[in-house]
JSON list of C-alpha atoms in Angstrom, two decimals:
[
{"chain": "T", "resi": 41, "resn": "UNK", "atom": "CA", "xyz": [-29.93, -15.43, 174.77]},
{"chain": "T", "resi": 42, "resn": "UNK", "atom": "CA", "xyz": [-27.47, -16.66, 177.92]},
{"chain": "T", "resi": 43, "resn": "UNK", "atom": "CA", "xyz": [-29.73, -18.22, 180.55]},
{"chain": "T", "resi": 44, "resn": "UNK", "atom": "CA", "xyz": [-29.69, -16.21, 184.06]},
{"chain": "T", "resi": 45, "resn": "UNK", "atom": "CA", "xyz": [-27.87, -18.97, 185.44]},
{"chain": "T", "resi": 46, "resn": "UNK", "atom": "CA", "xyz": [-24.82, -18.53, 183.14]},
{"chain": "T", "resi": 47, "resn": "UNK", "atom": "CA", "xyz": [-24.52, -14.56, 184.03]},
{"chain": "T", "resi": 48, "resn": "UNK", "atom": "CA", "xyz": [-24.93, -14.64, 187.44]},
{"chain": "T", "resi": 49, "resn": "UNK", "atom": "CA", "xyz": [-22.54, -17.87, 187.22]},
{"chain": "T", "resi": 50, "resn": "UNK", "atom": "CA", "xyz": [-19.81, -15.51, 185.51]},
{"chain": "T", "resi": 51, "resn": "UNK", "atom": "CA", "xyz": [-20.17, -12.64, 187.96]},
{"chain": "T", "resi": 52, "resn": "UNK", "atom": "CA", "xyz": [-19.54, -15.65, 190.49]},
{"chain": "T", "resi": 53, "resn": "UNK", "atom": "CA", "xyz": [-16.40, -16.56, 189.11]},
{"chain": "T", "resi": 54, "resn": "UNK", "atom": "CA", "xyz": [-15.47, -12.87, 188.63]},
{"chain": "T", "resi": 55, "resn": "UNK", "atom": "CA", "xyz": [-15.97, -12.31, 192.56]},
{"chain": "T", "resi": 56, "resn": "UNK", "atom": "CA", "xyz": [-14.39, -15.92, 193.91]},
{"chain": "T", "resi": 57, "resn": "UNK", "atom": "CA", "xyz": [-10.96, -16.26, 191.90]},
{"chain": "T", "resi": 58, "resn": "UNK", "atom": "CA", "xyz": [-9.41, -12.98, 191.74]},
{"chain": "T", "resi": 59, "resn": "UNK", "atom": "CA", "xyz": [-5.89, -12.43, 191.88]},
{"chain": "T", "resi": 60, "resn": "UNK", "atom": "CA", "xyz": [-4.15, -10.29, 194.18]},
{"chain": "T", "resi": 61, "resn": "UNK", "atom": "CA", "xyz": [-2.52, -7.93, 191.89]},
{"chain": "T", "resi": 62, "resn": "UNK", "atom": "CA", "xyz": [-2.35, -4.14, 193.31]},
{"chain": "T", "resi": 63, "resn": "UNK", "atom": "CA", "xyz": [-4.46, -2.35, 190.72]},
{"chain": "T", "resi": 64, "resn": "UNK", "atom": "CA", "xyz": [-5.83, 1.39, 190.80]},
{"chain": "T", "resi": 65, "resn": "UNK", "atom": "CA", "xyz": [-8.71, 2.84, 190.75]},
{"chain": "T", "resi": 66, "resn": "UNK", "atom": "CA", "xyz": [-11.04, 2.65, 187.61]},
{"chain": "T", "resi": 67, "resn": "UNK", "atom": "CA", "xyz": [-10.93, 6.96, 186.28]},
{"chain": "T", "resi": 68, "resn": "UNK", "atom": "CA", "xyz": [-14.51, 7.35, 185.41]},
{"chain": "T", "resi": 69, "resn": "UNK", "atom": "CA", "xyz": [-15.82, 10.85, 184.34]},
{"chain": "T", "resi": 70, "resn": "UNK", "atom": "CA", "xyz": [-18.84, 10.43, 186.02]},
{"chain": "T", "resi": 71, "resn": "UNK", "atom": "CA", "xyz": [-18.20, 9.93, 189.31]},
{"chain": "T", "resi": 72, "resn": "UNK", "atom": "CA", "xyz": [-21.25, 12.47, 190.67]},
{"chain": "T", "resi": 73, "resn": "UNK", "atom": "CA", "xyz": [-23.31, 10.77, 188.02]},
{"chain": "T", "resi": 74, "resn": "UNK", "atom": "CA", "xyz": [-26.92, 9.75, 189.76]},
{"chain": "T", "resi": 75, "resn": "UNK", "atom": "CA", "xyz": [-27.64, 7.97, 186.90]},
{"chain": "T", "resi": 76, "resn": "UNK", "atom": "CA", "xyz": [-24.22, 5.88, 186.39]},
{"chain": "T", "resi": 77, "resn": "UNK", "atom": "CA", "xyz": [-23.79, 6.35, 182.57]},
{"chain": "T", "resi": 78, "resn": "UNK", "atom": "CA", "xyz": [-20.26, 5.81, 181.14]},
{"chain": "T", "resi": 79, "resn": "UNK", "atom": "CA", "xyz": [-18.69, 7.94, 178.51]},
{"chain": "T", "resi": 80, "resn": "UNK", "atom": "CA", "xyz": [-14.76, 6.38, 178.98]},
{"chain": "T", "resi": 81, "resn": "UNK", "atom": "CA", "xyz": [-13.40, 3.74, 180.98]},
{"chain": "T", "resi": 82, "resn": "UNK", "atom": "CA", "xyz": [-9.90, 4.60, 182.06]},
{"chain": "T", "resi": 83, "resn": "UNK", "atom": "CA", "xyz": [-7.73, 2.05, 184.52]},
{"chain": "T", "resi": 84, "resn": "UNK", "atom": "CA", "xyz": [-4.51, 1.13, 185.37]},
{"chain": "T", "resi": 85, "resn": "UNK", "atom": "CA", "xyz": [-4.02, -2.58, 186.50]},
{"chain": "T", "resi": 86, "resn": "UNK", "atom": "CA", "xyz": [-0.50, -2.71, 188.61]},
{"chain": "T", "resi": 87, "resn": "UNK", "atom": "CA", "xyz": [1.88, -6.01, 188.94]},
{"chain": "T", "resi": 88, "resn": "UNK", "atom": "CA", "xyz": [0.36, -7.23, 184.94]},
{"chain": "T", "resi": 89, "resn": "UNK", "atom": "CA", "xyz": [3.43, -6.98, 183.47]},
{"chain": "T", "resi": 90, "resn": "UNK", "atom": "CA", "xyz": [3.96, -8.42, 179.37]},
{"chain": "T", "resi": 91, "resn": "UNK", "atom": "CA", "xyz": [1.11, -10.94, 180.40]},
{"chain": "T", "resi": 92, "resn": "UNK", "atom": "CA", "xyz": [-1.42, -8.89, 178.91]},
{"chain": "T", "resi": 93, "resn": "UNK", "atom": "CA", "xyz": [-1.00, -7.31, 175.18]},
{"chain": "T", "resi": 94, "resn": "UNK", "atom": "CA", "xyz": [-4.35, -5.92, 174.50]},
{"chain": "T", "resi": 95, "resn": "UNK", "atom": "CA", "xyz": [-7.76, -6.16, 176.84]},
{"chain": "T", "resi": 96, "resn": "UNK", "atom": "CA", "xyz": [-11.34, -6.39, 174.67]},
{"chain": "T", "resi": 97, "resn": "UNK", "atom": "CA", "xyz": [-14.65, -5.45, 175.40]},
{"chain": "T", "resi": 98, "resn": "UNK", "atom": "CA", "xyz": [-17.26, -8.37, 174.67]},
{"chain": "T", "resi": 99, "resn": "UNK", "atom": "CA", "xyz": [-20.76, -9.23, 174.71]},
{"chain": "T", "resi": 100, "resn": "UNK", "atom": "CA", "xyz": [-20.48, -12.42, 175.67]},
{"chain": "T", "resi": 101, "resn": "UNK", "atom": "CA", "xyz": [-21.89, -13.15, 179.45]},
{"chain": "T", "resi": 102, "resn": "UNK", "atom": "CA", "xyz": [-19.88, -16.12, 179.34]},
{"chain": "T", "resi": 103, "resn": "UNK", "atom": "CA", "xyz": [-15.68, -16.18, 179.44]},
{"chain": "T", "resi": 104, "resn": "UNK", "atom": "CA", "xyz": [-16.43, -19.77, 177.39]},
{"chain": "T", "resi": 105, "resn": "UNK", "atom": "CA", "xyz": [-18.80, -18.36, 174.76]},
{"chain": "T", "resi": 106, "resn": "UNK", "atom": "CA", "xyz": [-16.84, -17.56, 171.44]},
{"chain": "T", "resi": 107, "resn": "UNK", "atom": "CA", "xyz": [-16.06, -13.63, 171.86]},
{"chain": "T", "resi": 108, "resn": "UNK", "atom": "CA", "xyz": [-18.28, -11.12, 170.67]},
{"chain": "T", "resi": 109, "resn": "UNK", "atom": "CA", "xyz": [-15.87, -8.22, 170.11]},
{"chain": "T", "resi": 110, "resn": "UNK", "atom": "CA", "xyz": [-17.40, -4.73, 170.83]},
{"chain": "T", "resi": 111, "resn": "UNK", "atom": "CA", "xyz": [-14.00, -2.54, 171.10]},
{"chain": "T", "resi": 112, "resn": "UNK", "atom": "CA", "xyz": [-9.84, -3.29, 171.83]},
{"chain": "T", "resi": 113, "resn": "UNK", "atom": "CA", "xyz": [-7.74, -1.07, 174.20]},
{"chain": "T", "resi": 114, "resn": "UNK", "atom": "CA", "xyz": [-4.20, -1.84, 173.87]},
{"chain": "T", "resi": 115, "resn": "UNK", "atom": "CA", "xyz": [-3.04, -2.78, 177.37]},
{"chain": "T", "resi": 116, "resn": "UNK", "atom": "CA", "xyz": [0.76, -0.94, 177.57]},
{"chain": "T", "resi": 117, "resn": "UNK", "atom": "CA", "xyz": [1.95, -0.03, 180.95]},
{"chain": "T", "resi": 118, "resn": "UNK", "atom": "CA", "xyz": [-0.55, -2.09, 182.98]},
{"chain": "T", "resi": 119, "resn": "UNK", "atom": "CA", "xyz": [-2.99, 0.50, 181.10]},
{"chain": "T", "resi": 120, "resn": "UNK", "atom": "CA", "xyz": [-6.00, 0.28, 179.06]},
{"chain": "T", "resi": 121, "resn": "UNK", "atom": "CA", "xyz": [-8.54, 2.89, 177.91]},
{"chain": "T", "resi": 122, "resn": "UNK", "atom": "CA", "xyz": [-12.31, 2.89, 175.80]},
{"chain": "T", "resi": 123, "resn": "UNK", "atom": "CA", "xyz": [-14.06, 6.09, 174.52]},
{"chain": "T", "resi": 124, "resn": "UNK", "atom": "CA", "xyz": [-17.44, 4.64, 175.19]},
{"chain": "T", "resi": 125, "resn": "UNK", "atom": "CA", "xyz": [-19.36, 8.29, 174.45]},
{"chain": "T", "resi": 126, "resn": "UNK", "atom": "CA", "xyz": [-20.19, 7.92, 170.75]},
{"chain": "T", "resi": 127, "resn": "UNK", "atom": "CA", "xyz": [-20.11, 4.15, 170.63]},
{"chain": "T", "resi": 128, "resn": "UNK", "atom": "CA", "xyz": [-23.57, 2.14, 169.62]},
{"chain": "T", "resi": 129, "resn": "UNK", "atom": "CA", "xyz": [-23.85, -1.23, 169.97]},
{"chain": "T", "resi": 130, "resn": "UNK", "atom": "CA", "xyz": [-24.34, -3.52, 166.48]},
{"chain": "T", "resi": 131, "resn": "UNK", "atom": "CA", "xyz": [-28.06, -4.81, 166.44]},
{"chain": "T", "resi": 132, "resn": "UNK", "atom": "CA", "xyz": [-26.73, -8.67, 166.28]},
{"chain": "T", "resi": 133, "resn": "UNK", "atom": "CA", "xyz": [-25.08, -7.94, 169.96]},
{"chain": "T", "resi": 134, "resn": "UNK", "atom": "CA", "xyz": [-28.68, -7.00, 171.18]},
{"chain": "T", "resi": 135, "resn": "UNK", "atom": "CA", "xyz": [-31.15, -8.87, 173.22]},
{"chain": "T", "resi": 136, "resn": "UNK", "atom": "CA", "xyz": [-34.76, -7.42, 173.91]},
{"chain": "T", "resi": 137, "resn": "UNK", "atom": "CA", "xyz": [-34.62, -7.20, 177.45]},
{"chain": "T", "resi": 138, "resn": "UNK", "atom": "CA", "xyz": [-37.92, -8.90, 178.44]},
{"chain": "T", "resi": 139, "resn": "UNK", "atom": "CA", "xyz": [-36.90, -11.96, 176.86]},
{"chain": "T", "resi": 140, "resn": "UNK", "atom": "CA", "xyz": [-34.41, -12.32, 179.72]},
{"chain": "T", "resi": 141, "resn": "UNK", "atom": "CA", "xyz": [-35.18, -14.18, 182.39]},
{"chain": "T", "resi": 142, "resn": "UNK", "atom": "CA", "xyz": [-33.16, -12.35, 185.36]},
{"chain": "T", "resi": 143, "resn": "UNK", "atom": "CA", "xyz": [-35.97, -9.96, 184.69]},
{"chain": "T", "resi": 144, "resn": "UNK", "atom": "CA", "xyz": [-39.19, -11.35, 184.41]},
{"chain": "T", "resi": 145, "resn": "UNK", "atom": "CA", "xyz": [-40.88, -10.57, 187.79]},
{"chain": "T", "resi": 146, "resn": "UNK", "atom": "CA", "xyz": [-39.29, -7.17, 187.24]},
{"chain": "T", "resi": 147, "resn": "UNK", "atom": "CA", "xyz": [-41.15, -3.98, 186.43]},
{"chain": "T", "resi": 148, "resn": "UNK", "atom": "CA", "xyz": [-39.58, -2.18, 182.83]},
{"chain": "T", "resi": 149, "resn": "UNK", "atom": "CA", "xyz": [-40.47, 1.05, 182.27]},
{"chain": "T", "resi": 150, "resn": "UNK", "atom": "CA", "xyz": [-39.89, 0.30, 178.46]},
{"chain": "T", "resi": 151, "resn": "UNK", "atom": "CA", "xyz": [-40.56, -3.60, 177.61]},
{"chain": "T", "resi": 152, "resn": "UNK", "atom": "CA", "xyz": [-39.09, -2.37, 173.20]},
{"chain": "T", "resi": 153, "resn": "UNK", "atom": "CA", "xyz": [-35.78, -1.70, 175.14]},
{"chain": "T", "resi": 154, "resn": "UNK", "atom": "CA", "xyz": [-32.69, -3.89, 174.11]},
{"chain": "T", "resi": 155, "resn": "UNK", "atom": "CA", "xyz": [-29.93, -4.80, 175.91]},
{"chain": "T", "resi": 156, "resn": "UNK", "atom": "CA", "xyz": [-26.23, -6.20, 175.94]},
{"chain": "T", "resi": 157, "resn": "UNK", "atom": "CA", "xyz": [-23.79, -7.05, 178.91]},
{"chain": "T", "resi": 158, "resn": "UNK", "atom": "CA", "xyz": [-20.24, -5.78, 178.73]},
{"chain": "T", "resi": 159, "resn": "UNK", "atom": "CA", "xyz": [-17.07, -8.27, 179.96]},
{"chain": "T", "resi": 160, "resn": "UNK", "atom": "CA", "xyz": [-13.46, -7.14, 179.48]},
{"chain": "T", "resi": 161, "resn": "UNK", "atom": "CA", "xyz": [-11.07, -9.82, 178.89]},
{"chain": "T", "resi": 162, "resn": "UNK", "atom": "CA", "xyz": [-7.33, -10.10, 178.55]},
{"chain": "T", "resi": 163, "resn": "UNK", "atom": "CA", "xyz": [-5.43, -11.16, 175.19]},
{"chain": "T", "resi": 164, "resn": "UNK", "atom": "CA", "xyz": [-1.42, -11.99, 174.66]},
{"chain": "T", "resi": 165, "resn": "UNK", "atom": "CA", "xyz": [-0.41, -12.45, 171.15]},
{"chain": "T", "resi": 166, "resn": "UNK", "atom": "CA", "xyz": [-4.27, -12.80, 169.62]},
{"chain": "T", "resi": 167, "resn": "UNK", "atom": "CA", "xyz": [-4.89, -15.60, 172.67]},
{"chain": "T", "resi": 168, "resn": "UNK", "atom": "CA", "xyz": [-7.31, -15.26, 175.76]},
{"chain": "T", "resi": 169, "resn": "UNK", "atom": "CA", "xyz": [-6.14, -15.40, 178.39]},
{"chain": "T", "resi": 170, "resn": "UNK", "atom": "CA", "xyz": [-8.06, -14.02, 181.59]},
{"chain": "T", "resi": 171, "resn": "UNK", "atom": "CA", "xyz": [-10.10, -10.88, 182.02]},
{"chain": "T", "resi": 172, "resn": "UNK", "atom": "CA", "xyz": [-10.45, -7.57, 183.76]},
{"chain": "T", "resi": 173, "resn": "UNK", "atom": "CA", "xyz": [-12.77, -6.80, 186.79]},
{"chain": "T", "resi": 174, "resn": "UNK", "atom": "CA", "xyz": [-13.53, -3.96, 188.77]},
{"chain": "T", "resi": 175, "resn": "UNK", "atom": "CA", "xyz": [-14.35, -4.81, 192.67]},
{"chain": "T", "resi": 176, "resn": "UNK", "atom": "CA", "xyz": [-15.24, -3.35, 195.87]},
{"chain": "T", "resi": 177, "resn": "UNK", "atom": "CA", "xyz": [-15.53, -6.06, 198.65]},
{"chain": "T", "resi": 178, "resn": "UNK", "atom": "CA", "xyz": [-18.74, -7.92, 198.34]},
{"chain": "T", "resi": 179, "resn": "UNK", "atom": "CA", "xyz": [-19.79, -5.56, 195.52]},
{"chain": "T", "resi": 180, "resn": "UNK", "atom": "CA", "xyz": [-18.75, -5.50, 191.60]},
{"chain": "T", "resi": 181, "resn": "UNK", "atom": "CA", "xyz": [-19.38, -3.28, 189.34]},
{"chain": "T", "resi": 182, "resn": "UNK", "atom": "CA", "xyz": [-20.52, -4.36, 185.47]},
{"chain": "T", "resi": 183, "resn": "UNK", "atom": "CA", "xyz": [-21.41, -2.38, 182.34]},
{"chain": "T", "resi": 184, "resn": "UNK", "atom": "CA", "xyz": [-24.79, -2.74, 180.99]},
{"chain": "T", "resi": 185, "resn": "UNK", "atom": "CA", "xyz": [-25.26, -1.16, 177.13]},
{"chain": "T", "resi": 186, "resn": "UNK", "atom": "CA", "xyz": [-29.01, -0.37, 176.61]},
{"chain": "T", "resi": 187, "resn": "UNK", "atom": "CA", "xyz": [-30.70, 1.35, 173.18]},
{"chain": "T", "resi": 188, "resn": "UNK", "atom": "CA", "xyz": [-32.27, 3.72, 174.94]},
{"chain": "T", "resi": 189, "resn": "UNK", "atom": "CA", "xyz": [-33.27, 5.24, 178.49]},
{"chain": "T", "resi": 190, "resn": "UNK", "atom": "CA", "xyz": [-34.82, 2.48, 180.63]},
{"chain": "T", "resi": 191, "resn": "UNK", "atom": "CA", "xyz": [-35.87, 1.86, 184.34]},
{"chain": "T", "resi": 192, "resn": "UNK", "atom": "CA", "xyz": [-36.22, -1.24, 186.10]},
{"chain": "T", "resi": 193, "resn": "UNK", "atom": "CA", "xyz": [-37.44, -1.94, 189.85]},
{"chain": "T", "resi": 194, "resn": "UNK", "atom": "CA", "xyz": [-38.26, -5.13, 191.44]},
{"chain": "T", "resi": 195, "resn": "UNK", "atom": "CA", "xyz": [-37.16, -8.13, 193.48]},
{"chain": "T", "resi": 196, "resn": "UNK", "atom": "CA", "xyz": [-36.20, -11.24, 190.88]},
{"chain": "T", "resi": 197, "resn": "UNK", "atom": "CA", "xyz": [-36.56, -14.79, 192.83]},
{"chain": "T", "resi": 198, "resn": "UNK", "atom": "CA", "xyz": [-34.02, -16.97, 191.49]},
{"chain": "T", "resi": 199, "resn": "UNK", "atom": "CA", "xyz": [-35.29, -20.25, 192.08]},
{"chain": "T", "resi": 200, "resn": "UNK", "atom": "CA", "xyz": [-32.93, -23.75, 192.31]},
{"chain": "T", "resi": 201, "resn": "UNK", "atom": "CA", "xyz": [-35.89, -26.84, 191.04]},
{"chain": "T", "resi": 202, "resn": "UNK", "atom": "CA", "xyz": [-33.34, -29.27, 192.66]},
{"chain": "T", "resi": 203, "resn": "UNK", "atom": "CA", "xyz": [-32.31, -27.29, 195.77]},
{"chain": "T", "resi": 204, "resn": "UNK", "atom": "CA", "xyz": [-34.26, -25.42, 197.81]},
{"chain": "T", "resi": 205, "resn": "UNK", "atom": "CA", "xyz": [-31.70, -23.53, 200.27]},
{"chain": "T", "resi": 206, "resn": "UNK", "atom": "CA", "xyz": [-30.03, -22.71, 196.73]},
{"chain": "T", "resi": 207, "resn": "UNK", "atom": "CA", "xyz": [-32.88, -19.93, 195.53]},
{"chain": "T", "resi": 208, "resn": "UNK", "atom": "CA", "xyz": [-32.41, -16.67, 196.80]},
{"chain": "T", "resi": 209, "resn": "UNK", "atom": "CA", "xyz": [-34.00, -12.98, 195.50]},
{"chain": "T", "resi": 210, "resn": "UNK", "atom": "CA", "xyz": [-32.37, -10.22, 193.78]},
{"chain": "T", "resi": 211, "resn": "UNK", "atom": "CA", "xyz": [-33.02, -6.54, 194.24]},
{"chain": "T", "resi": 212, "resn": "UNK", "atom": "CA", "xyz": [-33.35, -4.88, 191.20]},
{"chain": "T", "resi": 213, "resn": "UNK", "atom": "CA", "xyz": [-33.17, -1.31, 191.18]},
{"chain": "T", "resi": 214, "resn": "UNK", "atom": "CA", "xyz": [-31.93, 0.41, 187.97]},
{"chain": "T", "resi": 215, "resn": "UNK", "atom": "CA", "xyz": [-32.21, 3.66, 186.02]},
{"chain": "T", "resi": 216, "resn": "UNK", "atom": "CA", "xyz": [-30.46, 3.26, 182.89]},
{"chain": "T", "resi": 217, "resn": "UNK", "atom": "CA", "xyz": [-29.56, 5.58, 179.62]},
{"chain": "T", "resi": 218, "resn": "UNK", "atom": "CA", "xyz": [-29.49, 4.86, 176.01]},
{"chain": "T", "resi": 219, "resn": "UNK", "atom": "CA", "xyz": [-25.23, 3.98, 175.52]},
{"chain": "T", "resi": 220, "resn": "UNK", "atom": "CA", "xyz": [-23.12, 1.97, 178.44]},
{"chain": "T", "resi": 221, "resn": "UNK", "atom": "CA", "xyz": [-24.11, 2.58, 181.78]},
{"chain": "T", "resi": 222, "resn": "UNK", "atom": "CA", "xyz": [-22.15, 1.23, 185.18]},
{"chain": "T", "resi": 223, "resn": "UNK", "atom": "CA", "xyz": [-24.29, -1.55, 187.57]},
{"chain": "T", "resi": 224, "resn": "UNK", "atom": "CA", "xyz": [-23.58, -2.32, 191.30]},
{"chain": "T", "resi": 225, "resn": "UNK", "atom": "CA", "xyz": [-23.56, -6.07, 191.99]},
{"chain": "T", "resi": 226, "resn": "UNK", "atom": "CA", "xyz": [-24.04, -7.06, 195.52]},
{"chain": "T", "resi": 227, "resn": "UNK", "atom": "CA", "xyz": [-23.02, -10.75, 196.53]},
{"chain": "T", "resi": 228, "resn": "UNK", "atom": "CA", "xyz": [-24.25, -12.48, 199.41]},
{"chain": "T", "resi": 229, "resn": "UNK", "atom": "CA", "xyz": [-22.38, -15.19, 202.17]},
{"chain": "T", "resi": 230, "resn": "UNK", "atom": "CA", "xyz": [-22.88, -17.85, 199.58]},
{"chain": "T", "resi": 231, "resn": "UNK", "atom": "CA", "xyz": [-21.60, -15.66, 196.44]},
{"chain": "T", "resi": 232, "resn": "UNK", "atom": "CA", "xyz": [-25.40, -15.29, 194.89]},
{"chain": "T", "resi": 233, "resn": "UNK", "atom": "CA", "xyz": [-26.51, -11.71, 193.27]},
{"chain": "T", "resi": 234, "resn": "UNK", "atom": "CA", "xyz": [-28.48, -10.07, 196.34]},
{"chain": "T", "resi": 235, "resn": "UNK", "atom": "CA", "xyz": [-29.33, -6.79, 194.45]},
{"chain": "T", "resi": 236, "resn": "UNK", "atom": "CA", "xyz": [-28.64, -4.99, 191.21]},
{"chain": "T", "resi": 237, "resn": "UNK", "atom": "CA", "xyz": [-28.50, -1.26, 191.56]},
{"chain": "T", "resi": 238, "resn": "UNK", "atom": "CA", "xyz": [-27.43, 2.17, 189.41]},
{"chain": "T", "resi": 239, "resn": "UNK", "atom": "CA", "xyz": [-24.59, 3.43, 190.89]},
{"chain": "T", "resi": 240, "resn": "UNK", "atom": "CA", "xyz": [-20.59, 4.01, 191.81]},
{"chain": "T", "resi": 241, "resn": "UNK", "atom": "CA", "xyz": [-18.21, 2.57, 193.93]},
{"chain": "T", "resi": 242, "resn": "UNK", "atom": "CA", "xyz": [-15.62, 5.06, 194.46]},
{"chain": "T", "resi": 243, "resn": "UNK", "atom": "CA", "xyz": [-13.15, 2.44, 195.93]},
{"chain": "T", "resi": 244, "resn": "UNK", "atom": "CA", "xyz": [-13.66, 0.10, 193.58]},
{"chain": "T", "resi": 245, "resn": "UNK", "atom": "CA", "xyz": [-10.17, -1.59, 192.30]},
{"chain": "T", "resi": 246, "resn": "UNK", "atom": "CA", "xyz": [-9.48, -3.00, 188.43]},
{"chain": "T", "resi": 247, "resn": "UNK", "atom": "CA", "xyz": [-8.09, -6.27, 188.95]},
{"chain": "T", "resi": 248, "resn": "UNK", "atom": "CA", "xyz": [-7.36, -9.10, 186.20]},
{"chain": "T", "resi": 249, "resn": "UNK", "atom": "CA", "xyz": [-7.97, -12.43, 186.53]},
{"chain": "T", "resi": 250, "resn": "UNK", "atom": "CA", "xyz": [-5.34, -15.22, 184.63]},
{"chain": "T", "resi": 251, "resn": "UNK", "atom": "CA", "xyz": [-7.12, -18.41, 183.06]}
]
């Protein structure tokens, strides 16, 4: 299991070092969705080029970890596409959800449920080489697999033992379904996860990141 500090690390990274490539909207088929659950992730990523050769879905919260391949899209005119609407999760990619720590003072409707976080990264020729991100001003979204339907409401204090002014909170507000379901990030001034919600952000962007 990744420690909370390593996730909310990564979606800190995501957030701060961005490139400024012009990139589309992500074409979800759930827009009207309430509940935020993803059957296909569609997106075009303009200004990529021949950088990118193929972009992976991973379980991996970290971009360092070793890669914990879920799917590959080929990435072929700054496009890339996953059927996510029959697509299960291997047991070895799943963590039982109350064993993480980002939600301990949180309230789970179903404490059996297991869980794995989604990251899209970018390969050339078999070699990483950055990741895909989809962004919305001080919001991002991420994808959230879960083994079956799941809520989860609460406020998560994040606490820094060497720093006070570093511990913040962290709304948690989430109704999730069994398969991949999208998550609403929300940073603060100093970059730290404010609240984690169900939802969609309409003008969200796909952008990719080079390492």
């Amino acid at each position: 299991m990744k420690t909370k500090k390593s996730f909310f690390l990564t979606l800190s990274l995501f957030t701060l070092t961005l490139l400024s490539f012009g990139c589309s909207s992500s074409d979800k088929n759930n827009e009207n969705s309430p509940n935020a659950k993803v059957t296909s992730i569609e997106a075009t990523v303009n200004g990529v080029g021949d950088s990118v050769d193929q972009v992976y879905l991973c379980a991996n919260e970290s971009y360092y970890d070793d890669d914990e391949v879920l799917l590959r899209s080929e990435f072929s005119n700054n496009h890339f596409k996953f059927d996510l609407k029959n697509t299960t999760v291997d047991e070895k990619y799943l963590d039982l959800l109350t064993s993480d720590e980002k939600y301990k003072n949180v309230t789970v409707s179903d404490k059996s449920t297991k869980i794995c976080h989604g990251q899209f990264y970018a390969y050339k020729d078999g070699a990483k080489v950055g990741y895909m991100t989809l962004i919305d001003g001080s919001k991002s979204i991420g994808y959230i697999y879960v083994d079956r339907d799941v809520t989860l409401v609460g406020e998560d204090q994040n606490e820094d033992e060497n720093d006070e002014e570093d511990s913040y909170s962290t709304k948690v507000n989430l109704n999730l379904q069994k398969g991949w379901n999208e998550i609403v990030y929300t940073f603060g001034n100093d970059n730290e996860v404010t609240a984690m919600e169900t939802g969609i952000l309409h003008n969200a962007k796909w952008r990719y990141e080079a390492r």
